[in-house]
Short mmCIF file of C-alpha atoms in Angstrom, two decimals:
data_model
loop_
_atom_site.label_atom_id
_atom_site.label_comp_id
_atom_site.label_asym_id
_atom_site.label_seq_id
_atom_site.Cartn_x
_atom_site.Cartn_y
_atom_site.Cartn_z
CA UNK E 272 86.46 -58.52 78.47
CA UNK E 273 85.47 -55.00 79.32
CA UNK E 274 84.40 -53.26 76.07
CA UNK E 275 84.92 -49.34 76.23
CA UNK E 276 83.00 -47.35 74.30
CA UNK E 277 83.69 -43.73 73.11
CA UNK E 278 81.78 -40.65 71.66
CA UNK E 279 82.15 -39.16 69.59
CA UNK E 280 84.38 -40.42 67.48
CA UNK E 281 85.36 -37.21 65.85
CA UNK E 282 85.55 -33.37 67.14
CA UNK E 283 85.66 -29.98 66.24
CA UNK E 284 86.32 -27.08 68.30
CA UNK E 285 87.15 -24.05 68.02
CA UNK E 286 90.20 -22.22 70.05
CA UNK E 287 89.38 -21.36 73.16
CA UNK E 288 86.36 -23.27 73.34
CA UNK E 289 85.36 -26.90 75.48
CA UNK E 290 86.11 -29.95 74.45
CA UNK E 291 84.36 -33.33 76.04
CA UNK E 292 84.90 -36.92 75.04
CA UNK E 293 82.83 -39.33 76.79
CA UNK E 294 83.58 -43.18 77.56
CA UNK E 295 81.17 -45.75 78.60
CA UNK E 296 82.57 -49.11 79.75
CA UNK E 297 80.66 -52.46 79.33
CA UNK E 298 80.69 -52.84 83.26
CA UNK E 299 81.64 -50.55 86.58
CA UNK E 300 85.22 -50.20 86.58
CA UNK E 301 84.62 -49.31 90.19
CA UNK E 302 86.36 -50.69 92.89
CA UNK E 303 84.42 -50.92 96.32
CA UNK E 304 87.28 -51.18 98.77
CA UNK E 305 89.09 -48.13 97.89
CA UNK E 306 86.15 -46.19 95.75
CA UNK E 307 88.64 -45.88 93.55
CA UNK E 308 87.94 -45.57 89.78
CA UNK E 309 90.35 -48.02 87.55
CA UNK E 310 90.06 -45.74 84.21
CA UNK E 311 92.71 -43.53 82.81
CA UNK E 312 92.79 -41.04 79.92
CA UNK E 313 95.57 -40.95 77.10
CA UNK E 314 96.63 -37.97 74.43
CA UNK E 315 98.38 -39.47 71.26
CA UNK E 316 99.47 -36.82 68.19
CA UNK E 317 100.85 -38.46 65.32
CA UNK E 318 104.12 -40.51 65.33
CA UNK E 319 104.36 -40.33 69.09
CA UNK E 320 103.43 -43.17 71.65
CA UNK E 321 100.12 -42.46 74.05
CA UNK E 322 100.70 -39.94 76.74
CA UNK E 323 99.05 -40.08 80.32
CA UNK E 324 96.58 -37.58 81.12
CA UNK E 325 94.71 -38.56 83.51
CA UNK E 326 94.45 -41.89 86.03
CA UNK E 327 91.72 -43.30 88.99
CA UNK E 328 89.35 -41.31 86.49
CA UNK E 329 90.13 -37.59 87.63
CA UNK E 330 93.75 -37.49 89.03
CA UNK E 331 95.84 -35.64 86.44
CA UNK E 332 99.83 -36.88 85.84
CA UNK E 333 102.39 -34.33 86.66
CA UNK E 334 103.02 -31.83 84.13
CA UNK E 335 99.37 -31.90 82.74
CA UNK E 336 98.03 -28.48 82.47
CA UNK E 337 94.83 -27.81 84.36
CA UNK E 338 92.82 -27.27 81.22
CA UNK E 339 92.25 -31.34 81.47
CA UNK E 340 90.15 -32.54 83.32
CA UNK E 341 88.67 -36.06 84.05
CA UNK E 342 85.36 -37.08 85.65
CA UNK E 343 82.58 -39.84 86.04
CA UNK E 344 82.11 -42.98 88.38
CA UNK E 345 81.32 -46.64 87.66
CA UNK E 346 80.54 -46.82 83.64
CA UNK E 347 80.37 -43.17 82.49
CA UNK E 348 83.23 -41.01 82.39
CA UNK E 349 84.39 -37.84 80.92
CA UNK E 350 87.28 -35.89 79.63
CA UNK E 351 87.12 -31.96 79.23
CA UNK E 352 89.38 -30.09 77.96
CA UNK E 353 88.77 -26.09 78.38
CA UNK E 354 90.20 -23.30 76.89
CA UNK E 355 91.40 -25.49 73.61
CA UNK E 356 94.91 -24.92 72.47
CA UNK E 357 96.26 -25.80 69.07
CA UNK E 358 98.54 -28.36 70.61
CA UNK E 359 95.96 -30.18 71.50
CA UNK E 360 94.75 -31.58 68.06
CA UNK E 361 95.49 -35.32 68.44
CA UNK E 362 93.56 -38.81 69.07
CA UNK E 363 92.29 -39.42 72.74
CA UNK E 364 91.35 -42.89 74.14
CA UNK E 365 90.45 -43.90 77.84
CA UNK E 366 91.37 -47.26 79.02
CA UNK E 367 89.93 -49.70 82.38
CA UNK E 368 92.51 -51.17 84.24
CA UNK E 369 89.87 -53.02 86.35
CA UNK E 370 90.60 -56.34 85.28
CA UNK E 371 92.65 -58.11 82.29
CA UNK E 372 93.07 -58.13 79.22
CA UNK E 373 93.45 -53.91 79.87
CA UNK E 374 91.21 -52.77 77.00
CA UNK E 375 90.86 -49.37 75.64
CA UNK E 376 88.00 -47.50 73.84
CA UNK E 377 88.86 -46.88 70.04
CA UNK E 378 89.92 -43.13 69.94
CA UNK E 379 88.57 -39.58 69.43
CA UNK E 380 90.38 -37.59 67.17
CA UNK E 381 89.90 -33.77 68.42
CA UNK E 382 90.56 -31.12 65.37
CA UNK E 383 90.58 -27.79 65.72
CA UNK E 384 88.03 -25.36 63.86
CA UNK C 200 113.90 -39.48 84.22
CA UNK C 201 112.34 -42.65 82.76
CA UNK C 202 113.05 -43.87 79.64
CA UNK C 203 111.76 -47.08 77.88
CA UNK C 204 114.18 -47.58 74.19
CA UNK C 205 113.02 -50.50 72.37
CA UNK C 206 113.76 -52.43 69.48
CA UNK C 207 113.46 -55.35 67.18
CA UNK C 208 112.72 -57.30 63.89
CA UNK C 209 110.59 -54.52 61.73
CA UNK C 210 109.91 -56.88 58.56
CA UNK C 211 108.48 -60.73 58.98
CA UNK C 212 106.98 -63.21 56.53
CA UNK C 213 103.88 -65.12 57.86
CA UNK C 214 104.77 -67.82 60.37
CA UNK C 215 107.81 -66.03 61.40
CA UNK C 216 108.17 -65.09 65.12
CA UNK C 217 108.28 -61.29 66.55
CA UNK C 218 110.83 -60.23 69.13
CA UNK C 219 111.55 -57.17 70.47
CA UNK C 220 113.05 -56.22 73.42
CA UNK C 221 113.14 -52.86 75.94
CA UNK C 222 115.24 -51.28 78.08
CA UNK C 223 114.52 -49.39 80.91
CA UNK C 224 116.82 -46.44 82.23
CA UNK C 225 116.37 -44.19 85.01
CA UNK C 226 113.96 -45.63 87.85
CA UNK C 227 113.66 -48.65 89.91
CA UNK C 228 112.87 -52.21 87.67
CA UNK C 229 111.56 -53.84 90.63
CA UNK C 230 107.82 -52.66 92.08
CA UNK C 231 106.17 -52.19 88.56
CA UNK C 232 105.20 -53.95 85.46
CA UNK C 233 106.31 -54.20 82.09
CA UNK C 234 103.85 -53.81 79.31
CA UNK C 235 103.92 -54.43 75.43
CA UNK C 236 100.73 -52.67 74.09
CA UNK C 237 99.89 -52.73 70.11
CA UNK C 238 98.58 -50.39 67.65
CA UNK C 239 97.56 -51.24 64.04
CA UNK C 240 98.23 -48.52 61.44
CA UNK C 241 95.35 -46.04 61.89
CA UNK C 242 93.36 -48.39 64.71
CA UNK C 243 93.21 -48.34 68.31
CA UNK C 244 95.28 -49.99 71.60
CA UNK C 245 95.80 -53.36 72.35
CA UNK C 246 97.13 -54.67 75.22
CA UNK C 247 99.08 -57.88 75.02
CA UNK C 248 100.20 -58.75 78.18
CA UNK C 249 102.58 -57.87 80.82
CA UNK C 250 105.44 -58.78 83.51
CA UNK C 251 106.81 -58.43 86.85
CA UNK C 252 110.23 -58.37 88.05
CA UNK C 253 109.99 -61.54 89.59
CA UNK C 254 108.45 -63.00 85.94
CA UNK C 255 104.67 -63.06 86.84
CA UNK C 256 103.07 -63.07 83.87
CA UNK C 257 99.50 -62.23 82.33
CA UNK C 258 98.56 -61.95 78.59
CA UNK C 259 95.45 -61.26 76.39
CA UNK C 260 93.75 -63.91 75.59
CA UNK C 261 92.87 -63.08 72.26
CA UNK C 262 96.76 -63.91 71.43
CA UNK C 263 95.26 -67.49 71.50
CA UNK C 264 99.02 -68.57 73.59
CA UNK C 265 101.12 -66.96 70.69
CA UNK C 266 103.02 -64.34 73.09
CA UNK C 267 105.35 -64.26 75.49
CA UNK C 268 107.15 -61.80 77.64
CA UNK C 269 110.21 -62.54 79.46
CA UNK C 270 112.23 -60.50 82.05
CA UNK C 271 116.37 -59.61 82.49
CA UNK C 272 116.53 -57.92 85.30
CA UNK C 273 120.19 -58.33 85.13
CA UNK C 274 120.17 -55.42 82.05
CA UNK C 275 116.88 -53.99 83.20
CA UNK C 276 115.03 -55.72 80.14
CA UNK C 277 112.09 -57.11 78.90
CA UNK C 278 111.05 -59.09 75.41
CA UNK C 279 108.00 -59.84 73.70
CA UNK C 280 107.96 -62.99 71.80
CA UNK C 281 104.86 -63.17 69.23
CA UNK C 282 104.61 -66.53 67.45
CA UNK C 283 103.07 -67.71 63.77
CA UNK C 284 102.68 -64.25 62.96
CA UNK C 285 100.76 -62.81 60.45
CA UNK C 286 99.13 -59.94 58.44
CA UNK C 287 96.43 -59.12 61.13
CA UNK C 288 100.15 -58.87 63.49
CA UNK C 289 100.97 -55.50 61.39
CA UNK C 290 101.19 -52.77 64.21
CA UNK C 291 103.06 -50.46 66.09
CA UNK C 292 104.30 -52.02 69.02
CA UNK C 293 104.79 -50.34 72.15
CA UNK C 294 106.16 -51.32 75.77
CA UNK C 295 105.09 -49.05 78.86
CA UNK C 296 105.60 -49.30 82.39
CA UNK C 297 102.39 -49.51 84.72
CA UNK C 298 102.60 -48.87 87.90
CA UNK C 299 102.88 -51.48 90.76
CA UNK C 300 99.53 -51.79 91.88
CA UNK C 301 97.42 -55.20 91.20
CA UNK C 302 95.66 -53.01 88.48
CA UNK C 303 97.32 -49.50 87.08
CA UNK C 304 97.56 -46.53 84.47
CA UNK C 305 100.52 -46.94 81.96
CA UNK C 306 103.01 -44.40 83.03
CA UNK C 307 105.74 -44.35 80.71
CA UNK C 308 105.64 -45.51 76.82
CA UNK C 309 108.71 -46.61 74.72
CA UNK C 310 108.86 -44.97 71.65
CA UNK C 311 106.66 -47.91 69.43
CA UNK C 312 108.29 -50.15 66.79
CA UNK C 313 106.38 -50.53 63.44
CA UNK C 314 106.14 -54.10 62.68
CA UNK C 315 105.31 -55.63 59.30
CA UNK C 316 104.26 -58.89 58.60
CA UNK C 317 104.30 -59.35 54.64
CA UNK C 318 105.51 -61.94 52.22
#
């Protein structure tokens, strides 16, 4: 299985400010024939399912606002969030859709200072 | 607009079996697949396993063979069996759609069960 691995767990920021969650994954999630990167990026606030952010590593889903962004190729990848809005306290996890079983790294819970 | 509404068993005793099923409104059923994804209270994802239209199947291993997921494309359903549950079974369950691709991002999510395996 591909393990995915996230820092930091935990987050503080202030309003207004940058947030950046990294995610590592055990191999290249990579795909050679279409250079396409098989990792996507999830928001999940309390009592609600996940929500897609982000997919192929740095296309964001429709209705996203630009303030998200994705980034990274092979194992290391990246999700920013500028200008930090209250709304977006919650828990963030990527996840490789490379190869089965789909795993997903264990969360980052983003708070607001 | 696509909608997943789900449903099922929420309280089991050990060795019972899980089932819950989800229907799928708005959107084509064929050309995607149908996930069931798992969340223990205050832990991360897990995916279980998913299904085609046509019924091809794949599942996590880790299940050691205790899930299944079956298709009605007739209602525009699918079911996840989970056998022998217990304790460590305890989780919001979700089912998603992914998109058609061999590999894909989980578009849409139903709104999770809470599942609780206790005696």
């Amino acid at each position: 299985d591909i393990v995915m691995t996230q820092s930091p767990e935990s987050l503080t920021v202030s309003l207004g400010e940058r947030a950046t969650i990294n995610c590592k994954s055990s191999q290249s999630v990579l795909y050679s024939s279409n250079n396409k990167n098989y990792l996507a990026w999830y928001q999940q606030k309390p009592g609600q399912p996940p929500k897609l952010l982000i997919f192929w590593a740095s296309t964001r889903e429709s209705g996203v606002p630009d303030r998200f962004s994705g980034s990274g190729s092979g194992t290391d990848f990246t999700l920013t969030i500028s200008n930090l809005q209250a709304e977006d306290v919650a828990f963030y996890y990527c996840q490789q859709y490379f190869s089965t079983p789909y795993t997903f790294g264990q969360g980052t819970q983003l708070e607001i200072k | 607009q696509v909608q997943l509404q789900q449903w099922g068993a929420g309280l089991l005793k050990p060795s019972e079996t899980l089932s819950l099923t989800c229907a799928v409104y708005g959107g084509s059923f064929s050309g995607y697949y149908w996930t069931w994804i798992r969340q223990p209270p205050g832990k991360g994802l897990e995916w279980i396993g998913e299904i085609n239209h046509s019924g091809s199947t794949k599942y996590n291993p880790s299940l050691k063979n205790r899930a299944t997921i079956s298709v009605d494309t007739s209602k525009n359903q699918f079911s996840l069996k989970l056998t022998s549950v217990t304790a460590a079974d305890t989780a919001v369950y979700y089912c998603a759609r992914r998109i058609g691709q061999r590999h894909g991002h989980l578009e849409y999510w139903g709104q999770g069960n809470l599942v609780t395996v206790s005696s």
